[in-house]
XYZ file of C-alpha atoms in Angstrom:
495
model
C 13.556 65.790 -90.636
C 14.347 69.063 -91.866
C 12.389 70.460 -95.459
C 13.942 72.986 -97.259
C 11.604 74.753 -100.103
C 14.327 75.816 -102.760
C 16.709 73.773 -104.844
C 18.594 76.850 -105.737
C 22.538 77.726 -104.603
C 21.049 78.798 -100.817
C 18.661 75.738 -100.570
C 21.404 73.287 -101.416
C 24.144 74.696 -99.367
C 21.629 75.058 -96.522
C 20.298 71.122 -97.207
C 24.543 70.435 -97.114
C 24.726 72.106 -94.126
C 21.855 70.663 -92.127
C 23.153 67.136 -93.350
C 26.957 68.057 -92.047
C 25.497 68.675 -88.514
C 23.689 65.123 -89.228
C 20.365 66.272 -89.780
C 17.604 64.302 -91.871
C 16.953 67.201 -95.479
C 14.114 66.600 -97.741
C 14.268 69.493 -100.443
C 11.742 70.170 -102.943
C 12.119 72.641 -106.321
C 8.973 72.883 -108.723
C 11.447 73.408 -111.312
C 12.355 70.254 -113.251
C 16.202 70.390 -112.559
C 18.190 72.468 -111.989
C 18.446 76.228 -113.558
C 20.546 76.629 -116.453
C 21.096 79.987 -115.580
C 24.240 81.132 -114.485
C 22.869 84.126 -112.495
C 24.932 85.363 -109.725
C 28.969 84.229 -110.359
C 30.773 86.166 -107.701
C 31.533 83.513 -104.882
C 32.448 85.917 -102.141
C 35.358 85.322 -99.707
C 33.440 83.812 -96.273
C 31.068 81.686 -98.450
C 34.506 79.875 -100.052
C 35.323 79.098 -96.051
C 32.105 77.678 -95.705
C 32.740 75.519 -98.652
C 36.121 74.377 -97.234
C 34.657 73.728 -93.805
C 32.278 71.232 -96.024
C 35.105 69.447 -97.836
C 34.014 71.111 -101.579
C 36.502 74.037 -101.740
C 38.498 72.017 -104.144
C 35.323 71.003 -106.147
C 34.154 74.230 -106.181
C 37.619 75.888 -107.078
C 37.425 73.126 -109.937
C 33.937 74.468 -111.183
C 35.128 78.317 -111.674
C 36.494 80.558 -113.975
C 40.063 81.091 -113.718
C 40.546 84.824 -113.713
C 43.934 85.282 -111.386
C 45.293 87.503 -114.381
C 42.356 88.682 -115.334
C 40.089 92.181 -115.340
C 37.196 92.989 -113.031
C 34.748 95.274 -114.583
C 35.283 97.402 -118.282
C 33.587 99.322 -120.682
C 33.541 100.050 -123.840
C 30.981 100.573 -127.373
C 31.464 96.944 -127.871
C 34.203 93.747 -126.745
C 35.661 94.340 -130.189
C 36.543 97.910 -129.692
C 37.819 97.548 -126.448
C 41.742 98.061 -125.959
C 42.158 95.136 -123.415
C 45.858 95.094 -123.166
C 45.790 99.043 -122.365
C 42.918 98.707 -120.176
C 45.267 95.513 -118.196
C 48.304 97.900 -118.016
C 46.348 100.873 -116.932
C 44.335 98.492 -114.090
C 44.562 100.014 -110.796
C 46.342 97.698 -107.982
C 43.555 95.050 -106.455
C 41.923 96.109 -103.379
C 42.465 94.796 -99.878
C 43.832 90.985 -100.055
C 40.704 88.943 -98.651
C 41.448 85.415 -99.982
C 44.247 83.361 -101.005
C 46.438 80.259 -99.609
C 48.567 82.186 -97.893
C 45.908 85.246 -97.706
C 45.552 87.323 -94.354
C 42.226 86.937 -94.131
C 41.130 83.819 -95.194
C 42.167 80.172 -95.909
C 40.063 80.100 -98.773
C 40.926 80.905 -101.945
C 38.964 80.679 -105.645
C 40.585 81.032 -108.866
C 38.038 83.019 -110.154
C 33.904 83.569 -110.044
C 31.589 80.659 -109.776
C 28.502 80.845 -111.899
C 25.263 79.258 -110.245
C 24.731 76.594 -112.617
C 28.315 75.350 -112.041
C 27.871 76.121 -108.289
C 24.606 73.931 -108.238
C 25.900 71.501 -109.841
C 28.693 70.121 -107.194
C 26.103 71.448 -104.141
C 23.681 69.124 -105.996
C 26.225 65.743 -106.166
C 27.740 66.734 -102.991
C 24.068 66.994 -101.294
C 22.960 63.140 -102.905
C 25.900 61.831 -101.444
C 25.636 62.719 -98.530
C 21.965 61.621 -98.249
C 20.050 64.528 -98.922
C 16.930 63.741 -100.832
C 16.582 66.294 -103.509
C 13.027 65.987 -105.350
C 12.954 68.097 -108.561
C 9.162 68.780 -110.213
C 7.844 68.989 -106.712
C 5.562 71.473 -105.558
C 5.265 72.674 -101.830
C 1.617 73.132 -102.310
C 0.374 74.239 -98.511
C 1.673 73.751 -95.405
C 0.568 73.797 -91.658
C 1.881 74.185 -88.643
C 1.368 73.175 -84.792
C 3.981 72.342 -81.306
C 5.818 69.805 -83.043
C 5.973 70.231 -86.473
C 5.134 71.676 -89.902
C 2.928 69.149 -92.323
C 3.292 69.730 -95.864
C 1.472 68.795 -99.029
C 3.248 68.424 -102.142
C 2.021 68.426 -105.779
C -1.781 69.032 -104.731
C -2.301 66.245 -102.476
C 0.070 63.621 -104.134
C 2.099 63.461 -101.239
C 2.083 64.990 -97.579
C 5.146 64.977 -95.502
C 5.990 65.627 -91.559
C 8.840 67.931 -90.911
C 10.065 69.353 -87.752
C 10.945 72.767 -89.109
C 10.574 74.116 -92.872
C 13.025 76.540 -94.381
C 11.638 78.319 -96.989
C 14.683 79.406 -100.317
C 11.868 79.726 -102.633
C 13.156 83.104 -103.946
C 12.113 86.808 -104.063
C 8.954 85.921 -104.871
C 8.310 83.104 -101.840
C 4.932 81.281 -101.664
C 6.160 80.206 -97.948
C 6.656 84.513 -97.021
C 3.372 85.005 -98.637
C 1.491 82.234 -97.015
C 2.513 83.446 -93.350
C 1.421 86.868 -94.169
C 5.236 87.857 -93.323
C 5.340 91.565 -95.467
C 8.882 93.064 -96.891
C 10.446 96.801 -96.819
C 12.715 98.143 -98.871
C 12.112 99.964 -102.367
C 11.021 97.040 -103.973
C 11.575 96.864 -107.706
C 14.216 99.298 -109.230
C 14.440 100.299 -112.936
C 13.145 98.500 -115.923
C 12.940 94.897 -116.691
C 16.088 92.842 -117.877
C 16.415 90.502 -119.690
C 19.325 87.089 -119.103
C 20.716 86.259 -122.650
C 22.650 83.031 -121.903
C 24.370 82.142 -125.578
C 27.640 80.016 -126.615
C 29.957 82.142 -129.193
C 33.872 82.231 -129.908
C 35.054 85.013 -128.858
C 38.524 84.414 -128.411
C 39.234 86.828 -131.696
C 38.029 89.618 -129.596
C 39.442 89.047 -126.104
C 43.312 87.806 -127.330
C 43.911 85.851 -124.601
C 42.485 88.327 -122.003
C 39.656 87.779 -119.600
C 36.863 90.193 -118.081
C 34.257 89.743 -115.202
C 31.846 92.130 -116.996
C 32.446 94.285 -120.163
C 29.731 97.167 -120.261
C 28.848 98.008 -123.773
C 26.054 100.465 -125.522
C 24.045 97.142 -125.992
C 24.202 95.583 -123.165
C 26.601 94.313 -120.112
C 28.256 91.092 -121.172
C 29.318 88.650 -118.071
C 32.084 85.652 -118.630
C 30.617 82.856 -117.759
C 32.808 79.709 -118.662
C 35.716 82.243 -119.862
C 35.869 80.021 -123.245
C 32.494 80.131 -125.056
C 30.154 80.380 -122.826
C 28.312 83.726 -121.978
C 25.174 86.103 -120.895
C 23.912 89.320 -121.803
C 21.944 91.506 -120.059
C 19.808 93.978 -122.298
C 16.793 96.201 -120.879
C 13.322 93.295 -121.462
C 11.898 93.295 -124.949
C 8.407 91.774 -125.192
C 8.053 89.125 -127.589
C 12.257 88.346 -127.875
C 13.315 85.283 -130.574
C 16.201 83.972 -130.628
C 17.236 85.815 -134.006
C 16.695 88.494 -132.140
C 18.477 87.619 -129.303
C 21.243 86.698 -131.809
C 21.606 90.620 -133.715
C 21.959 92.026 -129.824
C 24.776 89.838 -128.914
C 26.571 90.562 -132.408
C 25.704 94.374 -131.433
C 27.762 93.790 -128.228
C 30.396 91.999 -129.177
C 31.070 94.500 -132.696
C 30.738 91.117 -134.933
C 28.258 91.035 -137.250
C 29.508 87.540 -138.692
C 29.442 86.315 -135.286
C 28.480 82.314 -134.657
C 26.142 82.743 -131.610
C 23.694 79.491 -130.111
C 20.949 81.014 -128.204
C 20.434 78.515 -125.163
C 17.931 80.511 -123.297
C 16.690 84.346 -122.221
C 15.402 84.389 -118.242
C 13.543 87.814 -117.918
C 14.164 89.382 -114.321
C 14.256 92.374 -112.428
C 16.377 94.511 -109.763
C 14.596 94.016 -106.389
C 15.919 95.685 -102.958
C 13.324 94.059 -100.207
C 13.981 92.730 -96.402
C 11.205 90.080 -94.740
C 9.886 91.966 -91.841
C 10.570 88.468 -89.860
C 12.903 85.483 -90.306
C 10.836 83.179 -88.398
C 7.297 82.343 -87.873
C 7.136 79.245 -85.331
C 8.494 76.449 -86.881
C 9.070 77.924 -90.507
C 12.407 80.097 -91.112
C 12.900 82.424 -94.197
C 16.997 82.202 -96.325
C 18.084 83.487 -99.030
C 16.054 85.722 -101.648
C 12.752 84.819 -99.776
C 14.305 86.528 -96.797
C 16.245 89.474 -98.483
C 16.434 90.086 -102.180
C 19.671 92.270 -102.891
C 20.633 93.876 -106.245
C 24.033 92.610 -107.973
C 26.276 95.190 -107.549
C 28.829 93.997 -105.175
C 27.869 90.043 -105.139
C 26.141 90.087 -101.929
C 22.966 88.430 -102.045
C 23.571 85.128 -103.059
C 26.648 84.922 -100.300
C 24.584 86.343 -97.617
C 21.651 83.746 -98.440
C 24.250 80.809 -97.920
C 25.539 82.646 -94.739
C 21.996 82.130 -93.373
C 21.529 78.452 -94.060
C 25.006 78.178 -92.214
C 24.299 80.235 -89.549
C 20.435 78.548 -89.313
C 21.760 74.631 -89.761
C 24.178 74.222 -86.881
C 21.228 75.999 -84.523
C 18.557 73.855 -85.928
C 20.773 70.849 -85.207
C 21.257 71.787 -82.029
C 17.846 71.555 -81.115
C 17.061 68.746 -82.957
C 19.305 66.866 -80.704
C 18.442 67.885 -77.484
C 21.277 70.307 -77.234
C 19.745 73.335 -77.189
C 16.201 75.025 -76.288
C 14.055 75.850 -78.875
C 14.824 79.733 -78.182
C 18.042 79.384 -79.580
C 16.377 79.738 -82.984
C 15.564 83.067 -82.460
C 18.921 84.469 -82.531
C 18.812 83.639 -85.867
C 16.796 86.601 -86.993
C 18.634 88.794 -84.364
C 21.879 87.832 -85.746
C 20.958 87.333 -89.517
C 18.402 90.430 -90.203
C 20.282 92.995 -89.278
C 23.529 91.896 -91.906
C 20.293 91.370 -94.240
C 19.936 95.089 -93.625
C 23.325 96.198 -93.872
C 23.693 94.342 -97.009
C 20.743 95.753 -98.712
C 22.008 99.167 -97.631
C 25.401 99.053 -99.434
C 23.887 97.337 -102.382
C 21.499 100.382 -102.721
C 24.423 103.034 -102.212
C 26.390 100.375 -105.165
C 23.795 100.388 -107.196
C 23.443 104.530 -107.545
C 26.975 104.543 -107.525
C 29.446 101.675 -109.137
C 32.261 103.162 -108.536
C 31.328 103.163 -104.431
C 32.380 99.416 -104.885
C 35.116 99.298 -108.047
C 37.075 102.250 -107.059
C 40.394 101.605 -105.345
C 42.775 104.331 -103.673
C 42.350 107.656 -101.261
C 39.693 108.995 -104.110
C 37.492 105.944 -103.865
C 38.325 105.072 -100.169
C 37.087 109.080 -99.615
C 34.152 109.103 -102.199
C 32.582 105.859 -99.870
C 33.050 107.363 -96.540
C 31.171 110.473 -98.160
C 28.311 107.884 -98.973
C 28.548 106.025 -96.062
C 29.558 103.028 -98.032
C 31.978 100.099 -96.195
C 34.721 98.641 -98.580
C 33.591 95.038 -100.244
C 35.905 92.802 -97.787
C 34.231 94.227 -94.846
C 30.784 93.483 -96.266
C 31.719 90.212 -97.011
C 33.705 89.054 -93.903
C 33.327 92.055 -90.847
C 30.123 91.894 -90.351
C 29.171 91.316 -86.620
C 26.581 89.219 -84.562
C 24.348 90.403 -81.006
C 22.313 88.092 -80.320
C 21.574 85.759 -76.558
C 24.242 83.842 -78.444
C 26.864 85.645 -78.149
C 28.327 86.970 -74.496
C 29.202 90.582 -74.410
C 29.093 91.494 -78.279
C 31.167 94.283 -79.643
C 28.855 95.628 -82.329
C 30.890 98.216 -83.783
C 33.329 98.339 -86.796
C 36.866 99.562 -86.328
C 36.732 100.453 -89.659
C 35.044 101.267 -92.216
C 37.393 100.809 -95.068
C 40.063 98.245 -93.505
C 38.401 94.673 -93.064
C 39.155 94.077 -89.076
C 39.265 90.661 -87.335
C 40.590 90.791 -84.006
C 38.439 87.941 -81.568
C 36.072 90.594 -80.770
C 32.537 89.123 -79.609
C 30.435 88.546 -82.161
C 32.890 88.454 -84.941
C 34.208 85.750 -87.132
C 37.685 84.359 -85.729
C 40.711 85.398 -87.246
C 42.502 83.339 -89.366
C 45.875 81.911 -88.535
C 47.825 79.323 -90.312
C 48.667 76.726 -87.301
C 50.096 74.078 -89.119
C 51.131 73.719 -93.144
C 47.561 74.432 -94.477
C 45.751 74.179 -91.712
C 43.839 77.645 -90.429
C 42.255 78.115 -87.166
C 39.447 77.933 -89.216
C 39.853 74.398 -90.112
C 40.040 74.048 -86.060
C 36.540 74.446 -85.488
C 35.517 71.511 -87.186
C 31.849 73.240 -87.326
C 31.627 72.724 -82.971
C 32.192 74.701 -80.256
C 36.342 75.157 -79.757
C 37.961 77.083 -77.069
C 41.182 78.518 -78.333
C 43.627 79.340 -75.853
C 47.126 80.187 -74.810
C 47.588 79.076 -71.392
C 47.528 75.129 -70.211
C 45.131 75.723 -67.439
C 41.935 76.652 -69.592
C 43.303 73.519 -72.060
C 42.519 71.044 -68.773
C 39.562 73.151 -68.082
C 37.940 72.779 -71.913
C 38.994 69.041 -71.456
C 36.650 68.969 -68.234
C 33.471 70.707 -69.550
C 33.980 68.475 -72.666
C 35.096 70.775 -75.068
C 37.742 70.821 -77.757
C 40.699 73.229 -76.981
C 43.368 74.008 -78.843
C 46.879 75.993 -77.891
C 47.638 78.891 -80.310
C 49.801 82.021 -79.455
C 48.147 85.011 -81.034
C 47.166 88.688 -79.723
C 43.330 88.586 -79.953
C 43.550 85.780 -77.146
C 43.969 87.699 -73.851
C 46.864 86.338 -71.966
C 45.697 83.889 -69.309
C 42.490 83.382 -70.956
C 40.534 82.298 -74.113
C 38.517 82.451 -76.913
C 35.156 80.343 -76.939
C 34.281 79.740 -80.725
C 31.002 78.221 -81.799
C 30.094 75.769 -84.381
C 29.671 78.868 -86.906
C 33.047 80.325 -86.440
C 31.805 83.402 -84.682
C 33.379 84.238 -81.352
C 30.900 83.507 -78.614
C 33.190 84.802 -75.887
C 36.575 86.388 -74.812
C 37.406 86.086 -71.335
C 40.326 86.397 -68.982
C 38.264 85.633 -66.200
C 39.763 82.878 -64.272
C 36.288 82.712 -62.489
C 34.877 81.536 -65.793
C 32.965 78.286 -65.607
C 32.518 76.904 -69.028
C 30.000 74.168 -68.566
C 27.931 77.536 -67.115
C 28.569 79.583 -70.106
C 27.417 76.428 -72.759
C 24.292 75.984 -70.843
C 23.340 79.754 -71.635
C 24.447 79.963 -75.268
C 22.285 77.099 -75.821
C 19.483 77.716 -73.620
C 19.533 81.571 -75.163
């Protein structure tokens, strides 16, 4: 049995995960249910894939905001002063294509963000059903750890549990971090407190039929949340906030003083940029916020957190079953720390800098290789894995503003639609796959027990293959007619 500290979006898509490789998930979340809090909304391209690979891209599509006509990021004094049909007219052209049905990059495709309450809420249903146990109001009060296992105690003694590994997505702030003495780098807090204003409102009169991401104002940034009536504002912390209070700052935004507004809740918070010195201490692994927290601008940290339960479950599995040695757990920090890194990086250059990340054409594409910034899709999908895991990684970006996927080592494979709406992608099937072009490594997959499939693209060298693993990440690219693939499983796993 797996335990997973965290109920949030990364411990529920990490519990999903675990349970799609056919592991055993206990989670446990001191909160009573789940958050109400919309937080993060931006669902970013790769963690839609791993969605679809789960089945839930088509629940999750259901649960977001429709915004394929709508605008990213605006500004004005308030929503009601703001020109919205100028501002759509004058829009620049979107940046480079990264989802869509019949996208280059990607078979998965949104209609719009995803707030985290609406996220949570399918991750939660789809967990239950597929016999997670989820226990709300449940404290992960110490924990030990020895050879074979971690031993937990929940709620103060009422309950102790055995698990064979713990996964700690208890947040920034993680009592699991803290209690292995694991320290964090990075500048830490940045700016001022804020302060979440979730409210309901009308305010249809003032967006005619347009929609926004985010509308900057001089009170605060406003953030669509249902796209209907549903909403948040984020204004610098005020000590001792009410709700009529609460109410006079969203009129201020919106330029209504008349303005209907239900207060459902203010969540103070704060910016943090931090990295866990370690991923793993024995038997306990760190995802998510506890691991790296990342500020917003850009969307990354709550997509990178779910990348880690995905890239953690299918090794964890492994090993659970007999597949694998225990050392192929560490290649989890090797491969997951260092994107931790890069991600915190270009949220810090983001976050001096907005328009590093909003900007489109030469200007923009020029102002981030000045700063050293990569362009969103590459963040989001380029990244690149070395690691005992992979055989002969190529570590390096092609690019630095155009997103590259070529069946390089250590990359994600490139999508290709193979059949009507089926990607290479879909292949996979979340196990290792040899894609291939010639007949002969088809009978030798067959032989080492592998499942092979015939596709006739350029990133598979001719005469030889591509050897995928359960994560979608190229493992190896050979032409090597010498290759023995029984040989090269035994030392991915063994790693």
């Amino acid at each position: 049995m797996i335990l997973v500290a965290g109920a949030g979006t990364v411990g529920l898509s990490t519990a999903l995960f675990l349970a799609h490789h056919g592991a055993d998930v206990l989670v446990v979340e001191r909160r009573e249910g789940p958050d109400v809090h919309p937080r993060a909304t931006g669902v970013g391209p790769r963690t839609a894939e791993l969605f679809r690979e789960l089945g839930l891209e088509d629940a999750v599509d259901a649960a977001a905001i429709p915004m394929t006509t709508g605008l990213g990021k605006i500004a004005a004094p308030t929503l009601a002063t703001a020109d919205l049909d100028a501002l759509a007219a004058a829009a620049p052209p979107r940046p480079v294509r990264m989802t869509g049905r019949s996208g280059d990059f990607s078979p998965a495709a949104l209609r719009g963000p995803c707030p985290q309450d609406r996220l949570d809420r399918v991750l939660l249903a789809a967990a239950r059903e597929r016999g997670v146990t989820v226990a709300y109001s449940t404290v992960l009060t110490s924990f030990t750890q020895d050879e074979t296992g971690v031993t937990a105690v929940l709620n103060d003694g009422e309950r102790t549990v055995r698990a064979d590994h713990l996964v700690a997505a208890d947040g920034a702030r993680s009592g699991v971090r803290d209690a292995l003495g694991i320290g964090v780098s990075g500048p830490g807090a940045l700016g001022g407190a804020l302060t979440n204003i979730l409210f309901t409102a009308d305010l249809t009169p003032h967006t005619r039929g347009r929609s926004f991401v985010t509308c900057g104002t001089d009170t605060g940034m406003l953030v669509t949340i249902d796209g209907t009536r549903r909403w948040v504002l984020h204004v610098p912390h005020e000590d001792g906030l009410t709700d009529a209070r609460c109410r006079d700052l969203v009129r201020a935004a919106v330029g209504d003083p008349g303005l209907d507004v239900d207060i459902v809740g203010a969540a103070r918070w704060r910016v943090r940029g931090q990295l866990a010195d370690r991923f793993r201490e024995g038997r306990v692994l760190l995802a998510g916020d506890a691991a790296h927290t990342v500020p917003p601008v850009g969307a990354f940290g709550m997509n990178t957190g779910v990348a880690d339960g995905h890239n953690l479950a299918w090794k964890l599995a492994a090993v659970l079953d007999g597949a694998a040695g225990p050392g192929l757990l560490d290649t989890y920090e090797a491969e997951r720390r260092p994107v931790a890194a890069l991600v915190l990086e270009q949220a810090l250059l983001r976050l001096a800098d907005p328009r590093l990340h909003w900007g489109t054409g030469p200007e923009a594409a020029a102002a981030r290789a000045a700063a050293g910034a990569l362009h969103a899709p590459i963040v989001h999908l380029g990244h690149r894995y070395d690691s005992s895991a992979i055989i002969d990684a190529r570590t390096e970006l092609p690019s630095t503003e155009d997103l590259v996927l070529d069946g390089s080592p250590g990359s994600r494979v490139p999508h290709l639609w193979v059949a009507d709406g089926v990607s290479t992608l879909d292949l996979v099937a979340s196990r290792f796959t040899v894609f291939t072009g010639s007949p002969s490594w088809l009978e030798s997959a067959e032989a080492a027990g592998l499942p092979a499939h015939r596709v006739d693209a350029d990133w598979i060298p001719e005469d030889g293959l591509l050897l995928v693993r359960p994560d979608g990440f190229v493992a190896l690219r050979t032409s090597d007619p010498s290759t023995d693939l029984d040989k090269t499983m035994r030392h991915l796993l063994s790693s």
